[in-house]
Coordinates of C-alpha atoms in Angstrom, one line a residue:
M13 CA 0.0 0.0 0.0
K14 CA 2.9 2.4 -0.7
A15 CA 2.0 5.7 -2.2
D16 CA 4.1 5.1 -5.4
H17 CA 3.2 1.5 -5.7
Q18 CA 1.9 0.4 -9.1
T19 CA 0.2 -2.9 -9.6
P20 CA 1.9 -4.7 -12.5
N21 CA -0.1 -4.3 -15.7
Y22 CA -0.6 -8.0 -16.1
L23 CA -2.0 -8.4 -12.6
T24 CA -4.4 -5.5 -12.7
P25 CA -7.0 -7.0 -15.1
A26 CA -6.9 -10.3 -13.3
I27 CA -7.4 -8.7 -9.8
L28 CA -10.2 -6.4 -11.1
L29 CA -11.9 -9.4 -12.7
S30 CA -11.7 -11.3 -9.4
I31 CA -13.2 -8.4 -7.6
L32 CA -16.1 -8.2 -10.1
L33 CA -16.6 -11.9 -9.8
L34 CA -16.8 -11.6 -6.0
G35 CA -19.3 -8.8 -6.4
L36 CA -21.3 -10.9 -8.8
L37 CA -21.4 -13.9 -6.5
L38 CA -22.5 -11.9 -3.5
R39 CA -25.3 -10.2 -5.4
L40 CA -26.6 -13.4 -7.0
N41 CA -27.4 -14.7 -3.5
G42 CA -31.0 -13.8 -3.0
L43 CA -31.7 -12.4 -6.4
D44 CA -34.9 -14.5 -6.5
W45 CA -36.1 -13.4 -3.0
G46 CA -39.8 -12.8 -2.7
M47 CA -40.5 -13.4 -6.4
P48 CA -44.1 -14.1 -7.6
N49 CA -45.0 -17.8 -7.0
G50 CA -48.1 -19.9 -6.7
L51 CA -49.0 -18.3 -3.4
H52 CA -48.7 -14.7 -4.6
P53 CA -48.6 -14.8 -8.4
D54 CA -49.5 -11.1 -8.9
Y55 CA -46.7 -9.4 -6.9
S56 CA -43.3 -9.8 -5.4
Y57 CA -42.7 -9.1 -1.7
H58 CA -40.9 -5.8 -2.3
P59 CA -43.7 -3.2 -2.3
D60 CA -42.2 -0.9 -4.9
E61 CA -41.5 -3.4 -7.7
I62 CA -45.0 -4.0 -9.0
Y63 CA -45.9 -0.3 -8.8
L64 CA -42.8 1.0 -10.5
L65 CA -43.2 -1.5 -13.4
S66 CA -46.9 -0.7 -13.7
W67 CA -46.3 3.1 -13.8
A68 CA -43.6 2.5 -16.5
M69 CA -46.1 0.5 -18.5
M70 CA -48.6 3.3 -18.3
M71 CA -46.0 5.8 -19.5
Q72 CA -45.1 3.4 -22.3
H73 CA -48.8 3.5 -23.4
G74 CA -48.9 7.3 -23.3
D75 CA -50.8 7.5 -20.0
I76 CA -48.5 9.9 -18.1
I77 CA -49.3 10.3 -14.4
P78 CA -47.7 12.3 -11.6
N79 CA -46.1 9.2 -10.2
N80 CA -43.8 9.1 -13.2
F81 CA -42.2 12.2 -11.9
V82 CA -41.8 11.3 -8.2
Y83 CA -38.0 11.1 -8.6
G84 CA -37.7 14.4 -10.5
G85 CA -37.6 13.1 -14.0
T86 CA -38.7 10.1 -16.0
F87 CA -35.3 8.6 -17.0
Y88 CA -35.6 5.7 -14.6
F89 CA -39.1 4.9 -15.9
S90 CA -37.6 4.8 -19.4
T91 CA -35.2 2.1 -18.3
L92 CA -38.2 0.2 -16.8
Q93 CA -39.9 0.4 -20.2
L94 CA -37.0 -1.5 -21.6
I95 CA -37.2 -4.0 -18.7
N96 CA -40.9 -4.5 -19.4
W97 CA -40.2 -5.1 -23.1
L98 CA -37.5 -7.6 -22.3
G99 CA -39.7 -9.4 -19.8
A100 CA -42.4 -9.7 -22.4
F101 CA -39.9 -10.9 -25.0
L102 CA -38.5 -13.6 -22.8
T103 CA -42.0 -14.8 -21.9
E104 CA -43.0 -15.0 -25.5
Q105 CA -39.8 -16.8 -26.5
F106 CA -39.3 -19.1 -23.6
G107 CA -42.6 -19.2 -21.6
G108 CA -43.0 -18.7 -17.9
Q109 CA -44.9 -16.1 -16.0
L110 CA -44.7 -12.6 -17.4
L111 CA -44.4 -10.7 -14.0
F112 CA -41.7 -13.2 -12.7
N113 CA -39.7 -12.8 -15.9
T114 CA -40.0 -9.0 -15.9
I115 CA -38.9 -8.6 -12.2
L116 CA -36.0 -11.0 -12.8
V117 CA -34.9 -8.9 -15.8
G118 CA -35.2 -5.7 -13.6
R119 CA -33.2 -7.2 -10.8
T120 CA -30.6 -8.4 -13.3
F121 CA -30.3 -4.8 -14.5
G122 CA -29.7 -3.8 -10.9
L123 CA -26.9 -6.3 -10.7
I124 CA -25.3 -5.0 -13.8
Y125 CA -25.5 -1.4 -12.5
A126 CA -23.7 -2.6 -9.3
L127 CA -20.9 -4.2 -11.2
L128 CA -20.4 -1.2 -13.5
T129 CA -20.3 1.0 -10.3
I130 CA -17.6 -1.2 -8.9
Y131 CA -15.6 -0.8 -12.1
L132 CA -16.1 3.0 -12.1
V133 CA -14.8 3.2 -8.5
Y134 CA -11.7 1.4 -9.7
A135 CA -11.3 3.8 -12.6
T136 CA -11.8 6.8 -10.4
G137 CA -9.4 5.6 -7.7
R138 CA -6.8 4.9 -10.4
T139 CA -7.3 8.3 -12.0
L140 CA -7.0 10.2 -8.7
F141 CA -4.3 8.0 -7.0
S142 CA -3.0 4.8 -8.5
P143 CA -4.2 1.4 -9.9
A144 CA -3.7 -0.2 -6.5
T145 CA -5.9 2.4 -4.8
G146 CA -8.6 1.8 -7.5
L147 CA -8.5 -1.9 -7.0
L148 CA -8.7 -1.8 -3.3
A149 CA -11.6 0.8 -3.4
A150 CA -13.4 -1.5 -5.9
L151 CA -13.0 -4.4 -3.4
V152 CA -14.5 -2.2 -0.6
L153 CA -17.5 -1.3 -2.6
A154 CA -18.0 -4.9 -3.8
V155 CA -18.6 -6.2 -0.3
L156 CA -20.6 -3.3 1.3
P157 CA -23.9 -4.8 2.5
A158 CA -26.2 -2.0 1.3
H159 CA -24.6 -2.0 -2.2
V160 CA -24.9 -5.8 -2.3
F161 CA -28.6 -6.1 -1.4
W162 CA -30.0 -3.1 -3.3
A163 CA -28.7 -4.6 -6.5
Q164 CA -31.4 -7.3 -6.0
R165 CA -34.4 -5.1 -6.2
V166 CA -36.3 -3.2 -9.0
R167 CA -35.6 0.3 -7.7
P168 CA -33.6 3.3 -8.9
D169 CA -31.0 3.3 -6.0
E170 CA -28.4 1.2 -7.7
L171 CA -28.7 3.1 -11.0
F172 CA -28.4 6.4 -9.0
A173 CA -25.2 5.1 -7.3
L174 CA -23.8 4.1 -10.7
E175 CA -24.4 7.6 -12.1
F176 CA -22.7 9.2 -9.1
A177 CA -19.7 7.0 -9.7
A178 CA -19.6 8.0 -13.3
N179 CA -19.8 11.7 -12.4
F180 CA -16.9 11.2 -9.9
L181 CA -14.8 9.7 -12.8
I182 CA -15.4 12.8 -15.0
M183 CA -14.6 15.1 -12.1
A184 CA -11.4 13.2 -11.5
R185 CA -10.4 13.6 -15.2
I186 CA -11.1 17.3 -15.0
L187 CA -8.8 17.5 -11.9
K188 CA -6.1 15.4 -13.5
K189 CA -6.5 17.2 -16.8
Q190 CA -7.1 14.0 -18.8
R191 CA -8.6 14.6 -22.2
T192 CA -9.4 18.2 -23.1
L193 CA -11.2 20.3 -20.5
S194 CA -14.0 21.2 -22.9
T195 CA -14.7 17.5 -23.6
N196 CA -14.9 16.7 -19.9
L197 CA -17.1 19.7 -19.2
V198 CA -19.6 18.8 -21.9
L199 CA -19.6 15.1 -20.9
G200 CA -19.9 16.0 -17.3
G201 CA -22.8 18.4 -17.9
L202 CA -24.7 15.9 -20.0
L203 CA -24.2 13.1 -17.4
L204 CA -25.2 15.4 -14.6
G205 CA -28.5 16.2 -16.4
V206 CA -29.2 12.5 -16.9
T207 CA -28.5 11.9 -13.2
V208 CA -30.8 14.6 -12.1
A209 CA -33.4 13.1 -14.5
T210 CA -33.0 9.9 -12.5
R211 CA -33.3 11.5 -9.1
F212 CA -33.3 15.3 -8.4
P213 CA -30.9 15.1 -5.3
A214 CA -28.2 14.7 -7.9
L215 CA -28.0 18.5 -8.1
V216 CA -25.4 18.3 -5.3
L217 CA -23.0 16.9 -8.0
Y218 CA -22.7 20.4 -9.3
F219 CA -20.6 21.2 -6.2
G220 CA -18.1 18.6 -7.2
Y221 CA -17.7 20.0 -10.7
A222 CA -17.4 23.5 -9.3
V223 CA -14.6 22.4 -6.9
A224 CA -12.9 20.5 -9.7
I225 CA -12.8 23.6 -11.8
G226 CA -11.7 25.8 -8.9
L227 CA -8.8 23.4 -8.1
I228 CA -7.4 23.4 -11.6
L229 CA -7.7 27.2 -11.9
N230 CA -6.2 27.8 -8.4
N231 CA -2.8 28.9 -9.7
D232 CA -4.3 31.1 -12.4
F233 CA -6.5 32.7 -9.8
K234 CA -3.4 33.8 -7.8
R235 CA -1.9 35.5 -10.9
D236 CA -5.0 37.1 -12.5
R237 CA -8.1 37.0 -10.4
P238 CA -10.6 38.8 -12.7
K239 CA -9.7 36.8 -15.8
T240 CA -9.7 33.5 -13.9
L241 CA -13.2 34.3 -12.4
K242 CA -14.5 34.9 -15.9
K243 CA -13.0 31.6 -17.1
A244 CA -14.4 29.7 -14.1
T245 CA -17.8 31.2 -14.7
F246 CA -17.7 30.2 -18.3
H247 CA -16.8 26.6 -17.4
L248 CA -19.6 26.4 -14.9
L249 CA -22.1 27.8 -17.4
I250 CA -21.0 25.1 -19.9
I251 CA -21.8 22.4 -17.3
A252 CA -25.1 24.1 -16.4
G253 CA -26.2 24.5 -20.0
T254 CA -25.2 20.9 -21.1
S255 CA -26.8 19.5 -17.9
C256 CA -30.1 21.1 -19.0
L257 CA -29.7 19.4 -22.4
G258 CA -28.9 16.1 -20.7
Y259 CA -32.0 16.4 -18.4
L260 CA -34.3 17.2 -21.3
G261 CA -32.9 14.5 -23.4
A262 CA -33.4 12.0 -20.6
S263 CA -36.8 13.3 -19.4
P264 CA -38.6 15.1 -22.3
Y265 CA -41.9 14.4 -20.6
T266 CA -41.1 17.1 -18.0
V267 CA -41.7 19.8 -20.6
L268 CA -44.6 18.0 -22.3
Y269 CA -46.4 17.2 -19.1
Y270 CA -45.4 20.0 -16.8
Q271 CA -48.5 19.8 -14.6
E272 CA -47.9 16.1 -13.9
F273 CA -44.3 17.0 -13.2
V274 CA -45.3 19.5 -10.5
S275 CA -47.8 17.1 -9.0
G276 CA -45.1 14.4 -8.9
L277 CA -42.8 16.7 -7.0
Q278 CA -45.6 17.4 -4.6
I279 CA -46.1 13.7 -4.0
Q280 CA -42.4 13.3 -3.2
W281 CA -42.5 16.4 -1.0
H282 CA -45.4 14.8 0.9
F283 CA -43.4 11.7 1.5
Q284 CA -40.2 13.5 2.5
S285 CA -41.8 16.1 4.8
G286 CA -44.3 13.7 6.5
V287 CA -43.8 11.6 9.6
F288 CA -41.6 8.5 9.1
L289 CA -42.3 6.3 12.1
D290 CA -39.0 4.4 12.0
A291 CA -37.2 7.7 12.6
V292 CA -39.4 9.1 15.4
N293 CA -37.7 9.5 18.8
R294 CA -34.3 8.3 17.5
G295 CA -32.6 11.6 17.3
P296 CA -32.2 14.1 14.4
N297 CA -31.9 12.6 11.0
W298 CA -28.2 13.6 10.6
F299 CA -27.5 11.6 13.7
Q300 CA -29.4 8.6 12.4
Y301 CA -27.8 8.7 9.0
G302 CA -24.4 9.3 10.4
G303 CA -24.8 6.5 12.9
R304 CA -27.4 3.7 12.9
I305 CA -28.1 3.8 9.1
L306 CA -24.6 4.1 7.8
I307 CA -23.5 1.3 10.2
Q308 CA -26.2 -1.0 8.7
A309 CA -25.1 0.0 5.2
V310 CA -21.4 -0.8 5.6
G311 CA -20.8 -2.6 9.0
Y312 CA -19.0 -1.3 12.1
P313 CA -15.4 -1.7 10.8
F314 CA -16.0 0.2 7.6
Y315 CA -18.1 2.7 9.4
G316 CA -15.2 3.6 11.7
L317 CA -12.8 3.8 8.7
M318 CA -15.2 6.0 6.8
L319 CA -15.6 8.5 9.7
A320 CA -11.8 8.5 10.1
A321 CA -11.3 9.0 6.4
V322 CA -13.7 12.0 6.2
I323 CA -11.9 13.7 9.2
Y324 CA -8.5 12.8 7.8
S325 CA -9.4 14.3 4.4
L326 CA -10.7 17.5 6.0
W327 CA -7.4 17.8 7.9
K328 CA -5.1 17.1 5.0
R329 CA -7.2 19.0 2.4
R330 CA -5.6 17.2 -0.5
A331 CA -7.2 18.2 -3.8
E332 CA -8.3 14.7 -4.7
N333 CA -10.1 14.2 -1.4
L334 CA -11.6 17.6 -1.4
L335 CA -13.1 16.8 -4.8
L336 CA -14.9 13.8 -3.3
L337 CA -16.0 15.6 -0.1
A338 CA -17.5 18.4 -2.3
V339 CA -20.2 15.8 -3.2
I340 CA -20.3 13.6 -0.1
L341 CA -20.9 16.3 2.5
P342 CA -23.7 18.2 0.6
Y343 CA -25.4 14.9 -0.2
F344 CA -25.2 13.9 3.5
L345 CA -26.6 17.3 4.5
L346 CA -29.5 16.7 2.1
L347 CA -30.2 13.3 3.6
S348 CA -30.4 14.9 7.0
K349 CA -33.3 17.0 5.7
T350 CA -35.4 14.1 4.5
S351 CA -38.1 12.5 6.4
W352 CA -37.3 8.9 5.4
V353 CA -34.4 7.3 7.1
V354 CA -33.4 4.2 5.1
T355 CA -30.2 2.5 4.0
R356 CA -30.9 2.7 0.3
Y357 CA -30.5 6.5 0.4
T358 CA -26.9 6.0 1.4
L359 CA -25.9 4.2 -1.8
P360 CA -24.6 7.4 -3.7
L361 CA -22.3 8.1 -0.8
L362 CA -20.6 4.7 -0.9
P363 CA -18.4 5.0 -4.1
G364 CA -16.8 8.2 -2.8
L365 CA -16.4 6.9 0.8
A366 CA -14.7 3.7 -0.5
I367 CA -12.1 5.8 -2.3
L368 CA -11.6 8.1 0.7
V369 CA -11.0 5.1 3.0
V370 CA -8.4 3.5 0.8
S371 CA -6.6 6.8 0.2
M372 CA -6.3 7.3 3.9
L373 CA -5.0 3.8 4.5
R374 CA -2.6 4.3 1.6
D375 CA -1.2 7.4 3.3
L376 CA -0.8 5.6 6.6
A377 CA 1.0 2.7 5.0
T378 CA 3.7 5.0 3.7
K379 CA 4.6 6.2 7.2
K380 CA 5.7 4.1 10.2
Q381 CA 5.8 0.3 10.0
I382 CA 3.2 0.1 12.8
L383 CA 0.8 2.3 10.8
K384 CA 1.3 0.1 7.8
I385 CA 0.4 -3.0 9.8
F386 CA -2.6 -1.2 11.2
A387 CA -3.7 -0.2 7.7
I388 CA -3.4 -3.7 6.3
G389 CA -5.1 -5.2 9.3
A390 CA -8.0 -2.7 9.3
I391 CA -8.9 -3.3 5.6
V392 CA -8.6 -7.1 6.1
V393 CA -10.9 -7.1 9.1
A394 CA -13.4 -4.7 7.5
V395 CA -13.7 -6.7 4.3
F396 CA -14.1 -10.0 6.1
W397 CA -16.7 -8.5 8.5
A398 CA -18.7 -7.1 5.5
V399 CA -18.6 -10.4 3.7
A400 CA -19.8 -12.1 6.9
L401 CA -22.8 -9.7 7.0
D402 CA -23.5 -10.3 3.3
L403 CA -23.6 -14.1 3.8
A404 CA -25.7 -13.8 6.9
Y405 CA -28.4 -11.8 5.2
S406 CA -28.2 -13.9 2.1
N407 CA -29.1 -16.9 4.2
V408 CA -32.4 -15.1 5.0
L409 CA -33.0 -14.3 1.3
R410 CA -32.3 -17.8 0.1
G411 CA -34.6 -19.4 2.7
P412 CA -38.4 -19.7 2.5
D413 CA -40.1 -16.4 3.3
P414 CA -42.0 -16.4 6.6
R415 CA -45.1 -15.1 4.8
D416 CA -45.1 -18.1 2.5
T417 CA -44.4 -20.5 5.4
A418 CA -47.3 -19.0 7.4
T419 CA -49.7 -19.3 4.5
V420 CA -48.9 -23.0 4.1
W421 CA -49.3 -23.6 7.8
I422 CA -52.7 -21.7 7.8
T423 CA -53.9 -23.8 4.9
E424 CA -53.0 -27.0 6.6
N425 CA -54.0 -26.2 10.2
V426 CA -56.7 -23.6 10.3
E427 CA -60.3 -24.7 9.9
P428 CA -62.1 -24.0 6.6
D429 CA -64.3 -21.0 6.8
A430 CA -62.5 -19.7 9.9
T431 CA -62.3 -15.9 10.1
I432 CA -58.9 -14.3 10.1
G433 CA -58.1 -10.7 10.9
A434 CA -54.9 -8.9 9.7
F435 CA -53.4 -5.4 9.7
K436 CA -52.5 -3.4 6.6
C437 CA -50.3 -0.3 6.3
Y438 CA -52.3 1.2 3.5
D439 CA -54.9 0.4 0.9
G440 CA -53.4 -2.0 -1.6
D441 CA -50.8 -3.4 0.9
D442 CA -50.6 -7.0 -0.2
F443 CA -46.9 -7.2 0.9
T444 CA -46.7 -7.3 4.6
N445 CA -49.1 -10.1 5.3
P446 CA -49.0 -13.8 4.3
P447 CA -50.8 -14.4 1.0
Q448 CA -54.5 -14.8 1.5
T449 CA -55.8 -18.3 1.7
W450 CA -59.1 -19.1 0.0
R451 CA -60.3 -21.7 2.4
Q452 CA -60.6 -19.1 5.2
K453 CA -62.3 -15.7 5.4
W454 CA -59.9 -12.7 5.7
C455 CA -60.7 -9.2 7.0
Y456 CA -58.1 -6.4 6.9
F457 CA -57.7 -3.4 9.1
N458 CA -56.1 -0.3 7.6
M459 CA -53.8 1.0 10.3
H460 CA -53.9 4.6 9.0
R461 CA -57.7 5.0 8.5
E462 CA -59.9 2.7 10.4
D463 CA -61.1 2.3 14.0
I464 CA -59.2 -0.4 15.9
D465 CA -62.2 -0.8 18.3
Q466 CA -64.4 -1.7 15.4
F467 CA -61.9 -4.1 14.1
L468 CA -61.3 -5.8 17.4
S469 CA -65.0 -6.0 18.2
L470 CA -65.4 -8.5 15.4
P471 CA -65.0 -12.0 16.8
F472 CA -62.2 -13.2 14.6
D473 CA -61.2 -16.8 15.0
Y474 CA -57.5 -16.0 14.3
I475 CA -55.5 -12.8 14.0
V476 CA -52.4 -12.7 11.8
V477 CA -49.8 -10.1 12.6
N478 CA -46.6 -9.0 10.9
E479 CA -44.8 -7.9 14.0
D480 CA -42.5 -5.6 12.2
I481 CA -45.3 -3.2 11.1
L482 CA -46.3 -3.0 14.8
S483 CA -42.8 -2.6 16.1
N484 CA -42.8 1.2 16.0
T485 CA -46.3 1.2 17.6
K486 CA -45.0 -0.9 20.4
R487 CA -41.8 1.2 20.6
L488 CA -43.5 4.6 20.7
G489 CA -46.6 3.7 22.7
T490 CA -48.3 6.9 23.9
Q491 CA -45.6 9.0 22.2
H492 CA -46.9 7.9 18.8
P493 CA -47.4 11.0 16.6
S494 CA -50.9 9.7 15.7
L495 CA -52.4 8.5 18.9
L496 CA -55.6 7.1 17.3
P497 CA -55.8 4.3 16.3
Y498 CA -52.2 3.6 17.2
N499 CA -52.4 4.0 21.0
K500 CA -55.2 1.5 21.2
L501 CA -53.3 -0.8 18.8
H502 CA -50.3 -0.4 21.1
I503 CA -52.3 -1.5 24.1
W504 CA -53.7 -4.5 22.2
S505 CA -50.4 -5.6 20.7
N506 CA -48.7 -5.8 24.1
R507 CA -51.7 -7.6 25.7
P508 CA -53.8 -9.2 23.0
S509 CA -56.8 -9.8 25.2
G510 CA -58.8 -12.9 24.4
Y511 CA -56.2 -14.3 22.1
T512 CA -53.3 -16.7 22.5
L513 CA -50.1 -16.8 20.4
I514 CA -50.0 -20.3 18.7
N515 CA -47.2 -19.9 16.2
T516 CA -44.5 -17.6 14.9
F517 CA -42.6 -17.7 11.6
S518 CA -39.3 -15.8 11.1
N519 CA -35.8 -16.1 9.7
N520 CA -32.7 -15.4 11.8
V521 CA -29.9 -13.4 10.3
S522 CA -26.9 -15.4 11.4
I523 CA -23.7 -17.1 10.2
T524 CA -22.0 -20.0 12.0
G525 CA -24.3 -19.4 14.9
L526 CA -23.4 -15.7 15.3
D527 CA -26.6 -13.6 15.4
M528 CA -26.2 -10.5 13.1
G529 CA -29.8 -9.4 13.2
S530 CA -29.0 -6.1 14.9
Y531 CA -27.2 -5.0 11.7
F532 CA -30.4 -5.3 9.6
T533 CA -33.1 -3.5 11.6
S534 CA -33.6 -0.6 9.1
I535 CA -37.1 -0.8 7.7
D536 CA -35.9 -1.5 4.2
Y537 CA -34.0 -4.5 5.4
M538 CA -36.9 -5.7 7.6
I539 CA -39.0 -6.1 4.4
A540 CA -37.2 -9.3 3.7
R541 CA -37.1 -10.7 7.2
P542 CA -40.6 -10.2 8.8
T543 CA -41.9 -12.0 11.9
I544 CA -45.4 -13.4 11.3
S545 CA -47.4 -14.3 14.5
I546 CA -50.6 -16.1 14.5
Y547 CA -53.1 -15.6 17.4
K548 CA -56.1 -17.9 18.2
R549 CA -59.2 -16.7 20.0
D550 CA -59.3 -18.3 23.4
S551 CA -63.1 -19.0 23.3
L552 CA -62.9 -20.7 19.9
E553 CA -62.5 -24.3 21.2
T554 CA -65.3 -23.9 23.8
E555 CA -67.7 -22.6 21.1
K556 CA -67.1 -25.6 19.0

């Protein structure tokens, strides 16, 4: 890990290919989690996939709706149109279920996005520092849990991280004066526009381009300040202008359907400014993202290294590190202003943080021998711990989902025509509960709208509960921001009067007997590891 170390040319492609292969194998584990099957043929267990694909299909047929603009542009939905087409093509050519094939294609796209991101991190690390730095940074990203598992879902997060990494590479080329400046400015502006058309928080990338331009003009600024300011302004205007072209090329519907665009932003604002229960009473969002969420995204060892790398970079103020921080810090500040606190929002941070960590360890390894030993030991421990987390959570994804297991048990053990009550988070929520059986009679309670007293006054023979959707109700109790019906639900969930727990279905996150469930408690991880409890009415046997 010496500063001037260059990996031999014949080794670099082989090592990079090995890293990409490792990234591929980690991401293939669980790629088929929650897919449509005989129990739930009309949806997967991730609540966003069916909706996103449906909205893309509507856009493809010319039915533009506000939901097509919830991310700030329609570029992601354009990629979903291709996924819908490929899913239909594969079904026509090879058979199978259309929705299954389409979701599998979409998840495969996510896997490809992830591998391309790993490669771009290598390329950026090589451009800013050295091939060895790029390789090690690529290895870091390849094993980070959040980057592994969000490659397995039909969502824009992995594509967004890929676009951030691509922007980092162009910024690095500007800083290192690779290719002509005008070429990099135009390419960077176009890419920035496409990235904003994917998700509008990408506007923070403009800070990175501004810093890159400022750094390369720093010496000129000292000699001729007015002329250099004009030159810098001109360069920034090139990026701004070409980014507008890139945005309009990637999301032309924004101009054609302006009212729907505004409505889509209002929907997103409603989500991001509302109450997110998983974040209530856990401290300010900057504290949660800077602690609990980032720890779950990368694991404790890499979390410590990333914090140290940010502090070290601010202390050293090296141009290469300042370039990365110019994007990382504004994006983190933006995260702290959102309502939702989830691991998937951290993905754009991970490419830059991976490079910062390796650059710091690279510096330490060139100093005293003890620091070199520490740097090598730290990266080895962090990588192995991250891989252990990956394998532990993959065990959950590969196993039978508790919802499916619960449905099979209900079918085999609950009397025909028995009445079953269950809780939903919203209308259309088919994802949190076990698939409905047809031998029994199901009744659902909408936790956001209906009266819990009315629901519980009905003499259900059984009540099925996804404990995770009640976890915040139990945690907050009377401090719940919406006391009714949640307060009553809190009282019932802690003491389900008249009912006895008869069975529970769940999957443990563990490897070689070591419980790692505490690393995966974020709500977007819990989707794949629910706990399903089945309660039976105490008086049911006596009535029979």
